Amino acid sequence: MPSSPRQFLLPASAALIDAALVLLFAAIGRDTHQRGESVFGLFDTAWPFLAGAAVGWLLARAWRAPLAAWPTGVVIWVCTVAGGMLLRLTSGHTAALAFIVVALITLAVFLLGYRLLWSLLLRLRRSARRS
């Protein structure tokens, strides 16, 4: 675990970004299906995926390299979708094949996208320094 406040900031920021993106995924889904804007409704939709993301963080030990797309981001993404779907099913909700596909794609773009963008920006910064 991080030992200084500065070492804690990056993993905490990445965890918050992941949570915010999962909430955005749930909000977009609720809006698409015109399910209303209640906070409880949003939480009811999001909690299985937030729990799956938390498991992914633990399995990947994401605090070690929170912005790495591989393997950290992939583990978090897979756990978010798989855990979210399993928890949805066990809590009485549905998980149609189309929803699973949309969740896989959307959460891949969200959870892997910003990590890949971060890696690209770091590479560009390094190459600019060498020039």
Coordinates of C-alpha atoms in Angstrom, one line a residue, residues 1-119:
M1 CA 0.0 0.0 0.0
P2 CA 1.2 3.6 -0.6
S3 CA 3.2 5.0 2.3
S4 CA 3.0 8.7 1.7
P5 CA 0.2 11.1 0.8
R6 CA 1.6 11.6 -2.6
Q7 CA 1.8 7.8 -3.3
F8 CA -1.9 7.5 -2.1
L9 CA -3.2 10.3 -4.5
L10 CA -2.7 8.4 -7.8
P11 CA -4.5 5.2 -6.8
A12 CA -7.2 7.1 -5.0
S13 CA -7.8 9.3 -8.0
A14 CA -7.9 6.3 -10.4
A15 CA -10.4 4.5 -8.1
L16 CA -12.6 7.6 -8.1
I17 CA -12.4 7.9 -11.8
D18 CA -13.3 4.2 -12.2
A19 CA -16.3 4.7 -9.8
A20 CA -17.4 7.8 -11.6
L21 CA -17.2 6.0 -15.0
V22 CA -19.3 3.1 -13.7
L23 CA -21.8 5.6 -12.4
L24 CA -21.9 7.3 -15.8
F25 CA -22.4 3.9 -17.4
A26 CA -25.4 3.3 -15.1
A27 CA -26.8 6.8 -15.6
I28 CA -26.6 6.5 -19.4
G29 CA -28.3 3.1 -19.3
R30 CA -31.1 4.5 -17.0
D31 CA -31.5 7.5 -19.3
T32 CA -31.6 5.4 -22.4
H33 CA -34.4 3.3 -20.9
Q34 CA -36.2 6.3 -19.4
R35 CA -36.0 5.0 -15.9
G36 CA -35.8 8.4 -14.2
E37 CA -33.2 10.4 -12.4
S38 CA -33.5 9.2 -8.8
V39 CA -30.3 8.7 -6.8
F40 CA -31.7 5.4 -5.4
G41 CA -32.4 4.2 -8.9
L42 CA -29.0 5.1 -10.1
F43 CA -27.4 3.3 -7.1
D44 CA -29.7 0.3 -7.7
T45 CA -28.4 0.0 -11.2
A46 CA -24.7 0.8 -10.4
W47 CA -24.0 -1.1 -7.2
P48 CA -23.3 -4.5 -8.8
F49 CA -20.8 -3.0 -11.2
L50 CA -19.2 -0.9 -8.5
A51 CA -18.8 -4.1 -6.4
G52 CA -17.3 -5.9 -9.4
A53 CA -14.9 -3.0 -9.9
A54 CA -13.9 -3.2 -6.2
V55 CA -13.1 -6.9 -6.6
G56 CA -11.1 -6.1 -9.7
W57 CA -9.1 -3.5 -7.8
L58 CA -8.3 -6.1 -5.2
L59 CA -7.5 -8.9 -7.6
A60 CA -5.3 -6.7 -9.8
R61 CA -3.7 -5.0 -6.7
A62 CA -4.4 -1.9 -8.7
W63 CA -2.9 0.5 -6.2
R64 CA 0.5 -0.7 -7.5
A65 CA -0.1 0.5 -11.1
P66 CA -3.5 2.1 -11.2
L67 CA -3.2 3.6 -14.6
A68 CA -1.8 0.6 -16.4
A69 CA -4.2 -0.7 -19.1
W70 CA -2.6 -4.1 -18.9
P71 CA -3.1 -6.0 -16.7
T72 CA -4.7 -3.6 -14.1
G73 CA -7.3 -2.1 -16.4
V74 CA -8.2 -5.4 -18.1
V75 CA -8.7 -7.1 -14.7
I76 CA -10.8 -4.3 -13.4
W77 CA -12.9 -4.2 -16.6
V78 CA -13.5 -7.9 -16.7
C79 CA -14.4 -8.0 -13.0
T80 CA -16.7 -5.0 -13.3
V81 CA -18.7 -6.6 -16.1
A82 CA -18.6 -10.2 -14.9
G83 CA -19.2 -9.3 -11.3
G84 CA -21.8 -6.8 -12.2
M85 CA -23.8 -9.3 -14.3
L86 CA -23.6 -12.0 -11.7
L87 CA -24.7 -9.7 -8.9
R88 CA -27.5 -8.4 -11.1
L89 CA -28.7 -11.9 -11.7
T90 CA -28.5 -13.0 -8.1
S91 CA -30.4 -9.9 -6.9
G92 CA -33.3 -10.5 -9.2
H93 CA -32.5 -8.2 -12.2
T94 CA -32.0 -9.3 -15.7
A95 CA -28.9 -9.5 -17.9
A96 CA -30.0 -9.9 -21.5
L97 CA -27.2 -10.8 -24.1
A98 CA -27.6 -7.3 -25.7
F99 CA -27.0 -5.7 -22.3
I100 CA -23.9 -7.8 -21.6
V101 CA -22.5 -6.8 -25.0
V102 CA -23.2 -3.1 -24.4
A103 CA -21.7 -3.3 -21.0
L104 CA -18.6 -5.0 -22.3
I105 CA -18.0 -2.4 -24.9
T106 CA -19.0 0.7 -22.9
L107 CA -17.0 -0.3 -19.8
A108 CA -14.0 -1.2 -22.0
V109 CA -14.1 2.2 -23.6
F110 CA -14.5 3.9 -20.2
L111 CA -12.2 1.8 -18.0
L112 CA -9.5 1.1 -20.5
G113 CA -9.8 4.2 -22.6
Y114 CA -8.6 6.7 -20.0
R115 CA -5.7 4.4 -19.1
L116 CA -4.7 4.0 -22.7
L117 CA -4.9 7.7 -23.2
W118 CA -2.8 8.3 -20.1
S119 CA -0.1 5.9 -21.5

